[in-house]
Amino acid sequence: MAWDTARTRRLLLEAAVEEFAEHGPQGARVDRVAARAGVNKERIYQYFGGKRQLFTAVLEAELARVAGAVPLTAEQMADLGEYAGRVFDYHCAHPHFLRLLAWEGLEDGRTGVAAEDERAAHYAGKVAAFAAARENGLLTAEVEPAHLVYAVYALATWWFTAPQVVRMIMAGAGDDSPAARRAGLVRMVRRLTASAEDRSGDGSAHA
Amino acid sequence: MAWDTARTRRLLLEAAVEEFAEHGPQGARVDRVAARAGVNKERIYQYFGGKRQLFTAVLEAELARVAGAVPLTAEQMADLGEYAGRVFDYHCAHPHFLRLLAWEGLEDGRTGVAAEDERAAHYAGKVAAFAAARENGLLTAEVEPAHLVYAVYALATWWFTAPQVVRMIMAGAGDDSPAARRAGLVRMVRRLTASAEDRSGDGSAHA
DNA sequence: CAAATCTCCAACTGATCAGTTGGAGTATGG
DNA sequence: CCATACTCCAACTGATCAGTTGGAGATTTG
């Protein structure tokens, strides 16, 4: 049978995403990654170099996936609430990513940030789109575009980043389903980003 | 000289806060905690039981501190933007806490949440205060009170939770000082929480 | 088909670290 | 002033784990 090194590599990377998302760069066990992949752990050193590099590879792979998955089109720009909703949906469906990001944040300073240039460019694009929308009157001028970008991501993702706190906050509330969370998120982002003209309406002008 | 066991305990706890905030429950080293405290590590097992229990003790101690530090008074309730600003200020001054919380969030599910009942009650109090303010017309009725509580904390704390992402988002922006961040935060929370009457004004009615 | 190369793996190594132990020093109570 | 109990510590132990090695088998190439 022909060798399929690409498959072995892919199996290892998939296993590593799970392992690192679950346990973080410290808690992840190289042996477990190999076992999950059904491959000898020595392959990790051949293909990736070591645990550290494997983590970076995992982060870069997931970063690439997420960047393409939730694009910010001109249409999205007209209703940022719905855009935030889609970001929320993505992370509901792929809970690994924000865990990896959280671990990266906690390691921040100790090690460099993966793929920093591409990511910086990615976010610069978002900020530029927000700034353009503000020029066109689609977006409030009361708040800095960069701060609005911050708010959209903060509101869309904090559910996943501090799940234990969210659970306690929502404990009393009646409906705490993902759908209810999403609806609240969409409404909040609309309120936050709506321009003055839109705001004169009923607050759900975009619906 | 008289024994001062309380002091030894306190030294260990302070050292442990630093160590756990920096490296997390996995990465923290018992030997390092003892060295920082200038105490033999065996004391940790006598006073706290073990690494795990020490982490819980650390979390509970910090939780107690933060709960008292940023109260939500009736006066605060009238300007939630400023309340969010004070939460932000606290975490600027005490960066340990949110790191501990982030680690707790990542461990969520694997181990129980520390002091869950007190904390749940704490957040229930916030939600109740928001609900009351809504009745009084101080707060928008468009969004669930619990979701507004979520938003205030998400917006006030995400700076610290995903510092690497925030850095990239803010890269282009001119002024990215803590003061600028705080100002943006205050304005956003006001926009988000203002009731319909307030919103008819210029958006900074609370200033 | 033989030499060179690649894939795979079990077993090993050396370092690290949580947790323990035994004993020496120090206060306290009778 | 002695018995008891508490405080402190250096050295040890056993487990875990990242990373290595040497070799067995499969594949390619000339």
Short mmCIF file of C-alpha atoms (C1' of nucleotides) in Angstrom, two decimals:
data_model
loop_
_atom_site.label_atom_id
_atom_site.label_comp_id
_atom_site.label_asym_id
_atom_site.label_seq_id
_atom_site.Cartn_x
_atom_site.Cartn_y
_atom_site.Cartn_z
CA MET A 1 0.00 0.00 0.00
CA ALA A 2 1.22 3.50 -0.86
CA TRP A 3 2.27 5.77 1.96
CA ASP A 4 -0.18 8.49 2.81
CA THR A 5 1.85 10.95 4.77
CA ALA A 6 -0.62 13.76 4.15
CA ARG A 7 -3.32 11.70 5.83
CA THR A 8 -1.11 10.94 8.84
CA ARG A 9 -0.31 14.63 9.16
CA ARG A 10 -3.97 15.55 8.94
CA LEU A 11 -4.97 12.94 11.52
CA LEU A 12 -2.36 14.29 13.89
CA LEU A 13 -3.46 17.87 13.38
CA GLU A 14 -7.12 17.02 13.96
CA ALA A 15 -6.28 15.09 17.09
CA ALA A 16 -4.08 17.95 18.26
CA VAL A 17 -6.89 20.49 17.81
CA GLU A 18 -9.07 18.43 20.14
CA GLU A 19 -6.33 17.81 22.65
CA PHE A 20 -5.08 21.40 22.82
CA ALA A 21 -8.59 22.87 22.90
CA GLU A 22 -9.43 20.57 25.78
CA HIS A 23 -6.27 20.82 27.87
CA GLY A 24 -4.27 23.78 26.61
CA PRO A 25 -0.60 23.91 25.67
CA GLN A 26 0.46 22.90 29.18
CA GLY A 27 -2.07 20.19 29.86
CA ALA A 28 -1.99 18.63 26.41
CA ARG A 29 -0.18 15.30 26.28
CA VAL A 30 1.80 14.36 23.22
CA ASP A 31 1.08 10.70 23.85
CA ARG A 32 -2.66 11.36 23.89
CA VAL A 33 -2.51 13.24 20.59
CA ALA A 34 -0.73 10.29 19.00
CA ALA A 35 -3.18 7.83 20.50
CA ARG A 36 -6.22 9.84 19.31
CA ALA A 37 -4.73 9.96 15.84
CA GLY A 38 -3.90 6.26 15.94
CA VAL A 39 -0.32 7.09 15.09
CA ASN A 40 3.01 6.77 16.86
CA LYS A 41 3.97 9.89 18.74
CA GLU A 42 7.37 9.99 17.14
CA ARG A 43 5.58 11.18 13.96
CA ILE A 44 4.79 14.45 15.73
CA TYR A 45 8.46 15.22 16.04
CA GLN A 46 9.10 14.30 12.40
CA TYR A 47 6.21 16.31 11.00
CA PHE A 48 5.90 19.23 13.36
CA GLY A 49 9.09 19.44 15.38
CA GLY A 50 7.64 19.27 18.86
CA LYS A 51 4.74 20.07 21.13
CA ARG A 52 5.18 23.83 20.92
CA GLN A 53 5.27 23.88 17.12
CA LEU A 54 2.30 21.54 16.99
CA PHE A 55 0.31 24.05 19.04
CA THR A 56 1.26 26.83 16.65
CA ALA A 57 0.26 24.64 13.68
CA VAL A 58 -3.09 23.93 15.35
CA LEU A 59 -3.71 27.61 15.98
CA GLU A 60 -2.83 28.62 12.45
CA ALA A 61 -5.03 25.93 10.94
CA GLU A 62 -8.03 26.96 13.03
CA LEU A 63 -7.36 30.63 12.40
CA ALA A 64 -7.47 30.02 8.67
CA ARG A 65 -10.75 28.12 9.00
CA VAL A 66 -12.50 30.77 11.05
CA ALA A 67 -11.31 33.67 8.91
CA GLY A 68 -13.06 32.24 5.86
CA ALA A 69 -16.14 30.98 7.68
CA VAL A 70 -17.76 34.27 8.76
CA PRO A 71 -17.05 36.93 6.14
CA LEU A 72 -18.06 40.53 6.67
CA THR A 73 -19.78 41.43 3.40
CA ALA A 74 -21.35 44.75 2.46
CA GLU A 75 -24.72 43.17 3.13
CA GLN A 76 -23.57 42.08 6.62
CA MET A 77 -22.31 45.61 7.21
CA ALA A 78 -25.90 46.89 6.91
CA ASP A 79 -26.97 44.71 9.85
CA LEU A 80 -24.15 44.12 12.28
CA GLY A 81 -26.53 42.50 14.72
CA GLU A 82 -27.00 39.66 12.29
CA TYR A 83 -23.26 39.54 11.65
CA ALA A 84 -22.66 39.14 15.39
CA GLY A 85 -25.31 36.42 15.34
CA ARG A 86 -23.37 34.54 12.68
CA VAL A 87 -20.15 34.84 14.63
CA PHE A 88 -22.06 33.42 17.58
CA ASP A 89 -23.41 30.58 15.44
CA TYR A 90 -19.94 29.71 14.24
CA HIS A 91 -18.57 29.43 17.75
CA CYS A 92 -21.60 27.42 18.86
CA ALA A 93 -20.82 24.94 16.11
CA HIS A 94 -17.03 25.02 16.63
CA PRO A 95 -16.36 25.45 20.33
CA HIS A 96 -12.67 24.54 19.96
CA PHE A 97 -11.57 27.80 18.50
CA LEU A 98 -12.34 30.20 21.34
CA ARG A 99 -10.73 27.85 23.82
CA LEU A 100 -7.55 27.90 21.79
CA LEU A 101 -7.77 31.68 21.64
CA ALA A 102 -8.26 31.89 25.38
CA TRP A 103 -5.15 29.84 25.98
CA GLU A 104 -3.22 31.96 23.57
CA GLY A 105 -4.39 35.04 25.47
CA LEU A 106 -3.20 33.60 28.76
CA GLU A 107 0.19 32.77 27.25
CA ASP A 108 0.37 36.25 25.73
CA GLY A 109 3.73 37.83 26.41
CA ARG A 110 5.48 34.56 27.21
CA THR A 111 5.46 33.41 23.61
CA GLY A 112 4.84 35.23 20.35
CA VAL A 113 1.37 35.40 18.81
CA ALA A 114 0.82 32.98 15.92
CA ALA A 115 0.45 34.42 12.40
CA GLU A 116 0.41 37.92 13.84
CA ASP A 117 0.73 39.78 10.54
CA GLU A 118 -2.12 38.03 8.74
CA ARG A 119 -4.38 38.42 11.73
CA ALA A 120 -3.53 42.08 12.21
CA ALA A 121 -4.38 42.64 8.54
CA HIS A 122 -7.62 40.70 8.99
CA TYR A 123 -8.74 42.94 11.85
CA ALA A 124 -7.53 46.08 10.09
CA GLY A 125 -9.91 45.11 7.27
CA LYS A 126 -12.82 44.92 9.71
CA VAL A 127 -11.98 48.27 11.24
CA ALA A 128 -11.69 49.83 7.78
CA ALA A 129 -15.08 48.42 6.79
CA PHE A 130 -16.61 49.87 9.94
CA ALA A 131 -14.98 53.24 9.28
CA ALA A 132 -16.37 53.27 5.72
CA ALA A 133 -19.84 52.38 6.97
CA ARG A 134 -19.64 55.23 9.41
CA GLU A 135 -18.86 57.61 6.53
CA ASN A 136 -21.94 56.31 4.73
CA GLY A 137 -24.11 56.91 7.78
CA LEU A 138 -24.77 53.20 8.29
CA LEU A 139 -23.00 53.24 11.62
CA THR A 140 -23.13 55.50 14.62
CA ALA A 141 -20.48 58.21 14.74
CA GLU A 142 -20.63 58.36 18.52
CA VAL A 143 -18.12 55.57 19.01
CA GLU A 144 -14.74 54.83 17.42
CA PRO A 145 -14.96 52.18 14.69
CA ALA A 146 -12.23 50.10 16.36
CA HIS A 147 -14.19 50.14 19.61
CA LEU A 148 -17.31 48.96 17.79
CA VAL A 149 -15.36 46.08 16.28
CA TYR A 150 -14.17 45.29 19.79
CA ALA A 151 -17.73 45.36 21.10
CA VAL A 152 -19.10 43.07 18.39
CA TYR A 153 -16.51 40.39 19.14
CA ALA A 154 -16.65 40.84 22.89
CA LEU A 155 -20.44 40.47 22.92
CA ALA A 156 -20.49 37.60 20.44
CA THR A 157 -17.81 35.54 22.18
CA TRP A 158 -17.88 36.14 25.92
CA TRP A 159 -20.55 33.45 26.34
CA PHE A 160 -17.92 30.90 25.45
CA THR A 161 -14.98 32.51 27.19
CA ALA A 162 -16.50 32.77 30.64
CA PRO A 163 -19.14 30.02 30.54
CA GLN A 164 -19.21 29.58 34.29
CA VAL A 165 -19.91 33.30 34.85
CA VAL A 166 -22.55 33.40 32.12
CA ARG A 167 -24.28 30.40 33.63
CA MET A 168 -24.50 32.21 36.95
CA ILE A 169 -25.74 35.46 35.40
CA MET A 170 -28.40 33.66 33.40
CA ALA A 171 -29.44 31.38 36.26
CA GLY A 172 -32.56 33.37 37.09
CA ALA A 173 -33.58 34.25 33.54
CA GLY A 174 -36.33 32.17 32.02
CA ASP A 175 -35.09 31.09 28.60
CA ASP A 176 -31.34 30.60 28.39
CA SER A 177 -31.19 28.54 25.21
CA PRO A 178 -28.58 29.32 22.56
CA ALA A 179 -31.38 30.79 20.46
CA ALA A 180 -32.36 33.18 23.23
CA ARG A 181 -28.74 34.18 23.73
CA ARG A 182 -28.38 34.79 20.03
CA ALA A 183 -31.53 36.92 19.90
CA GLY A 184 -30.37 39.07 22.79
CA LEU A 185 -26.95 39.44 21.20
CA VAL A 186 -28.40 40.54 17.87
CA ARG A 187 -30.61 43.12 19.53
CA MET A 188 -27.78 44.51 21.64
CA VAL A 189 -25.38 44.85 18.75
CA ARG A 190 -28.06 46.62 16.70
CA ARG A 191 -28.69 49.10 19.50
CA LEU A 192 -25.00 49.68 19.90
CA THR A 193 -24.10 50.19 16.26
CA ALA A 194 -27.22 51.84 14.80
CA SER A 195 -26.72 55.32 13.35
CA ALA A 196 -28.77 58.27 14.57
CA GLU A 197 -31.31 57.99 11.73
CA ASP A 198 -31.97 54.31 12.39
CA ARG A 199 -32.28 54.95 16.09
CA SER A 200 -35.20 57.30 15.60
CA GLY A 201 -37.15 54.16 14.70
CA ASP A 202 -38.24 51.35 16.99
CA GLY A 203 -34.80 49.84 17.50
CA SER A 204 -35.48 46.83 15.29
CA ALA A 205 -35.39 48.75 12.04
CA HIS A 206 -33.15 46.13 10.51
CA ALA A 207 -35.48 43.20 11.05
CA MET B 1 9.76 34.34 69.01
CA ALA B 2 6.06 33.60 68.88
CA TRP B 3 4.73 31.58 65.97
CA ASP B 4 2.85 33.59 63.37
CA THR B 5 0.97 30.95 61.47
CA ALA B 6 -1.54 33.46 60.14
CA ARG B 7 1.29 35.38 58.51
CA THR B 8 2.75 32.25 56.92
CA ARG B 9 -0.66 31.35 55.58
CA ARG B 10 -1.14 34.83 54.19
CA LEU B 11 2.29 34.87 52.56
CA LEU B 12 1.55 31.56 50.89
CA LEU B 13 -1.84 32.73 49.66
CA GLU B 14 -0.41 35.94 48.22
CA ALA B 15 2.38 34.05 46.50
CA ALA B 16 -0.15 31.55 45.18
CA VAL B 17 -2.33 34.29 43.69
CA GLU B 18 0.66 35.50 41.69
CA GLU B 19 1.76 32.06 40.66
CA PHE B 20 -1.68 30.78 39.64
CA ALA B 21 -2.59 33.99 37.82
CA GLU B 22 0.64 33.76 35.89
CA HIS B 23 0.75 30.05 35.06
CA GLY B 24 -2.69 28.62 35.76
CA PRO B 25 -3.58 25.54 37.78
CA GLN B 26 -1.56 23.29 35.46
CA GLY B 27 1.52 25.43 35.00
CA ALA B 28 1.76 26.64 38.58
CA ARG B 29 4.59 25.06 40.53
CA VAL B 30 4.18 24.33 44.20
CA ASP B 31 7.91 24.82 44.74
CA ARG B 32 7.73 28.28 43.18
CA VAL B 33 4.83 29.31 45.41
CA ALA B 34 6.81 28.26 48.47
CA ALA B 35 9.94 30.04 47.23
CA ARG B 36 8.01 33.27 46.51
CA ALA B 37 6.52 33.14 49.98
CA GLY B 38 9.91 32.39 51.53
CA VAL B 39 8.39 29.35 53.18
CA ASN B 40 8.91 25.61 52.90
CA LYS B 41 6.53 23.98 50.46
CA GLU B 42 5.51 21.38 52.95
CA ARG B 43 3.52 24.17 54.68
CA ILE B 44 1.17 24.23 51.68
CA TYR B 45 0.11 20.68 52.39
CA GLN B 46 -0.34 21.42 56.09
CA TYR B 47 -2.36 24.59 55.61
CA PHE B 48 -4.24 23.98 52.37
CA GLY B 49 -4.12 20.28 51.63
CA GLY B 50 -2.59 20.38 48.18
CA LYS B 51 -2.20 22.24 44.93
CA ARG B 52 -5.83 21.88 43.89
CA GLN B 53 -7.20 23.15 47.18
CA LEU B 54 -4.72 26.01 47.15
CA PHE B 55 -6.08 27.08 43.79
CA THR B 56 -9.61 27.03 45.17
CA ALA B 57 -8.48 29.07 48.19
CA VAL B 58 -6.85 31.59 45.86
CA LEU B 59 -9.97 31.89 43.76
CA GLU B 60 -12.23 32.33 46.76
CA ALA B 61 -9.97 34.97 48.29
CA GLU B 62 -9.84 37.00 45.07
CA LEU B 63 -13.57 36.56 44.51
CA ALA B 64 -14.25 38.01 47.92
CA ARG B 65 -11.98 40.99 47.22
CA VAL B 66 -13.53 41.84 43.87
CA ALA B 67 -17.10 41.47 45.09
CA GLY B 68 -16.60 44.23 47.64
CA ALA B 69 -14.44 46.45 45.49
CA VAL B 70 -16.91 47.53 42.80
CA PRO B 71 -20.38 47.80 44.35
CA LEU B 72 -23.43 48.50 42.23
CA THR B 73 -25.17 51.27 44.15
CA ALA B 74 -28.39 53.04 43.23
CA GLU B 75 -26.26 55.95 42.08
CA GLN B 76 -24.23 53.64 39.85
CA MET B 77 -27.45 52.20 38.48
CA ALA B 78 -28.32 55.61 37.04
CA ASP B 79 -25.16 55.59 34.92
CA LEU B 80 -24.12 52.09 34.00
CA GLY B 81 -21.49 53.45 31.65
CA GLU B 82 -19.61 54.80 34.62
CA TYR B 83 -20.16 51.53 36.50
CA ALA B 84 -18.58 49.65 33.61
CA GLY B 85 -15.74 52.16 33.73
CA ARG B 86 -15.15 51.35 37.38
CA VAL B 87 -15.15 47.63 36.68
CA PHE B 88 -12.57 48.35 33.98
CA ASP B 89 -10.51 50.42 36.41
CA TYR B 90 -10.52 47.64 38.95
CA HIS B 91 -9.23 45.10 36.47
CA CYS B 92 -6.60 47.53 35.21
CA ALA B 93 -5.33 47.83 38.76
CA HIS B 94 -5.70 44.11 39.58
CA PRO B 95 -4.91 42.14 36.45
CA HIS B 96 -4.63 38.86 38.36
CA PHE B 97 -8.32 38.31 38.81
CA LEU B 98 -9.48 37.97 35.23
CA ARG B 99 -6.65 35.59 34.46
CA LEU B 100 -7.78 33.36 37.30
CA LEU B 101 -11.33 33.59 36.00
CA ALA B 102 -10.19 32.69 32.50
CA TRP B 103 -8.44 29.59 33.79
CA GLU B 104 -11.48 28.65 35.78
CA GLY B 105 -13.55 29.01 32.61
CA LEU B 106 -11.24 26.73 30.69
CA GLU B 107 -11.38 24.14 33.45
CA ASP B 108 -15.17 24.47 33.56
CA GLY B 109 -16.82 21.08 33.55
CA ARG B 110 -13.72 19.21 34.62
CA THR B 111 -13.86 20.54 38.16
CA GLY B 112 -16.61 22.29 40.10
CA VAL B 113 -16.86 26.07 40.21
CA ALA B 114 -15.53 27.66 43.41
CA ALA B 115 -18.03 29.25 45.80
CA GLU B 116 -20.80 28.73 43.28
CA ASP B 117 -23.69 29.60 45.58
CA GLU B 118 -22.34 32.93 46.79
CA ARG B 119 -21.41 33.94 43.29
CA ALA B 120 -24.76 32.95 41.83
CA ALA B 121 -26.43 35.05 44.51
CA HIS B 122 -24.08 37.94 43.72
CA TYR B 123 -25.05 37.91 40.05
CA ALA B 124 -28.71 37.39 40.85
CA GLY B 125 -28.48 40.62 42.83
CA LYS B 126 -27.11 42.47 39.79
CA VAL B 127 -29.81 41.09 37.54
CA ALA B 128 -32.49 42.06 40.07
CA ALA B 129 -31.10 45.60 40.28
CA PHE B 130 -31.19 45.85 36.50
CA ALA B 131 -34.74 44.55 36.41
CA ALA B 132 -35.82 47.11 39.00
CA ALA B 133 -34.15 49.92 37.07
CA ARG B 134 -36.01 48.81 34.01
CA GLU B 135 -39.28 49.11 35.89
CA ASN B 136 -38.31 52.63 36.85
CA GLY B 137 -37.56 53.56 33.26
CA LEU B 138 -33.85 54.02 33.96
CA LEU B 139 -32.97 51.18 31.65
CA THR B 140 -34.06 50.18 28.17
CA ALA B 141 -36.86 47.64 28.01
CA GLU B 142 -35.69 46.41 24.62
CA VAL B 143 -33.23 43.93 26.08
CA GLU B 144 -33.50 41.36 28.87
CA PRO B 145 -31.91 42.57 32.12
CA ALA B 146 -29.74 39.45 32.35
CA HIS B 147 -28.43 40.11 28.85
CA LEU B 148 -27.58 43.68 29.79
CA VAL B 149 -25.64 42.43 32.81
CA TYR B 150 -23.84 40.06 30.45
CA ALA B 151 -23.03 42.92 28.10
CA VAL B 152 -21.65 45.20 30.79
CA TYR B 153 -19.23 42.55 32.00
CA ALA B 154 -18.33 41.32 28.53
CA LEU B 155 -17.52 44.83 27.35
CA ALA B 156 -15.69 45.82 30.53
CA THR B 157 -13.50 42.72 30.69
CA TRP B 158 -12.77 41.40 27.19
CA TRP B 159 -9.80 43.76 26.90
CA PHE B 160 -8.04 41.67 29.50
CA THR B 161 -9.30 38.28 28.41
CA ALA B 162 -8.18 38.45 24.79
CA PRO B 163 -5.34 40.97 24.98
CA GLN B 164 -3.64 39.69 21.85
CA VAL B 165 -6.83 40.11 19.79
CA VAL B 166 -7.55 43.55 21.22
CA ARG B 167 -4.02 44.63 20.41
CA MET B 168 -4.54 43.63 16.79
CA ILE B 169 -7.95 45.30 16.54
CA MET B 170 -6.62 48.54 18.01
CA ALA B 171 -3.39 48.50 16.01
CA GLY B 172 -4.60 51.07 13.50
CA ALA B 173 -6.49 53.30 15.92
CA GLY B 174 -4.74 56.44 17.06
CA ASP B 175 -5.06 56.53 20.82
CA ASP B 176 -5.13 53.13 22.47
CA SER B 177 -4.32 54.17 26.03
CA PRO B 178 -6.27 52.68 28.93
CA ALA B 179 -8.01 56.04 29.26
CA ALA B 180 -9.17 55.91 25.64
CA ARG B 181 -10.38 52.36 26.10
CA ARG B 182 -12.25 53.36 29.20
CA ALA B 183 -13.89 56.32 27.48
CA GLY B 184 -15.06 54.15 24.58
CA LEU B 185 -16.36 51.54 26.99
CA VAL B 186 -18.35 54.08 28.99
CA ARG B 187 -19.93 55.51 25.87
CA MET B 188 -20.84 52.09 24.50
CA VAL B 189 -22.43 50.90 27.71
CA ARG B 190 -24.47 54.12 27.93
CA ARG B 191 -25.73 53.67 24.38
CA LEU B 192 -26.59 50.08 25.08
CA THR B 193 -28.42 50.55 28.36
CA ALA B 194 -30.06 53.97 27.97
CA SER B 195 -33.85 53.98 28.15
CA ALA B 196 -35.94 55.45 25.31
CA GLU B 197 -36.33 58.84 27.04
CA ASP B 198 -32.60 59.25 27.55
CA ARG B 199 -31.90 58.22 24.01
CA SER B 200 -33.91 61.10 22.59
CA GLY B 201 -31.07 63.29 23.86
CA ASP B 202 -27.51 63.51 22.54
CA GLY B 203 -26.33 60.16 23.81
CA SER B 204 -24.21 61.58 26.61
CA ALA B 205 -27.13 62.66 28.77
CA HIS B 206 -25.47 61.15 31.81
CA ALA B 207 -22.29 63.18 31.62
"C1'" DC C 1 16.99 -6.93 -7.28
"C1'" DA C 2 19.87 -4.15 -4.51
"C1'" DA C 3 20.76 0.32 -2.61
"C1'" DA C 4 18.72 4.14 -0.73
"C1'" DT C 5 14.85 6.19 1.41
"C1'" DC C 6 10.74 6.72 3.89
"C1'" DT C 7 7.26 5.12 7.47
"C1'" DC C 8 6.30 3.40 11.66
"C1'" DC C 9 6.89 1.81 16.44
"C1'" DA C 10 8.28 -0.09 21.12
"C1'" DA C 11 11.28 0.87 24.46
"C1'" DC C 12 14.26 4.00 26.60
"C1'" DT C 13 16.09 8.36 28.98
"C1'" DG C 14 16.44 12.24 31.62
"C1'" DA C 15 14.04 15.92 33.68
"C1'" DT C 16 10.48 17.62 36.29
"C1'" DC C 17 7.27 17.83 39.87
"C1'" DA C 18 3.45 16.76 43.39
"C1'" DG C 19 3.39 14.99 47.47
"C1'" DT C 20 5.89 12.62 51.83
"C1'" DT C 21 8.81 11.75 55.64
"C1'" DG C 22 11.67 12.10 59.62
"C1'" DG C 23 13.82 14.88 62.42
"C1'" DA C 24 15.40 19.26 64.53
"C1'" DG C 25 13.97 23.45 66.59
"C1'" DT C 26 10.46 26.21 69.41
"C1'" DA C 27 6.69 27.45 72.00
"C1'" DT C 28 3.18 26.21 75.75
"C1'" DG C 29 0.86 24.11 79.78
"C1'" DG C 30 1.19 21.88 84.00
"C1'" DC D 1 11.61 21.93 83.51
"C1'" DC D 2 9.69 18.37 81.21
"C1'" DA D 3 6.01 16.58 78.14
"C1'" DT D 4 3.33 17.73 74.43
"C1'" DA D 5 2.22 19.96 70.37
"C1'" DC D 6 3.23 22.93 66.76
"C1'" DT D 7 6.48 24.92 63.14
"C1'" DC D 8 9.74 24.44 59.84
"C1'" DC D 9 12.85 22.22 56.48
"C1'" DA D 10 16.06 19.28 53.56
"C1'" DA D 11 16.02 15.30 51.31
"C1'" DC D 12 13.52 11.67 49.33
"C1'" DT D 13 10.05 9.03 46.30
"C1'" DG D 14 7.30 7.66 42.72
"C1'" DA D 15 4.86 9.10 38.77
"C1'" DT D 16 4.56 11.46 34.68
"C1'" DC D 17 5.98 13.14 30.41
"C1'" DA D 18 8.65 15.43 26.41
"C1'" DG D 19 11.71 14.03 23.49
"C1'" DT D 20 15.12 10.14 21.44
"C1'" DT D 21 16.85 6.04 19.47
"C1'" DG D 22 17.61 1.99 16.83
"C1'" DG D 23 15.76 -1.01 14.11
"C1'" DA D 24 12.04 -3.55 11.38
"C1'" DG D 25 9.38 -3.35 7.45
"C1'" DA D 26 7.59 -0.99 3.17
"C1'" DT D 27 8.50 1.71 -1.08
"C1'" DT D 28 10.96 3.74 -4.69
"C1'" DT D 29 14.69 4.07 -8.08
"C1'" DG D 30 18.16 2.83 -11.21
#
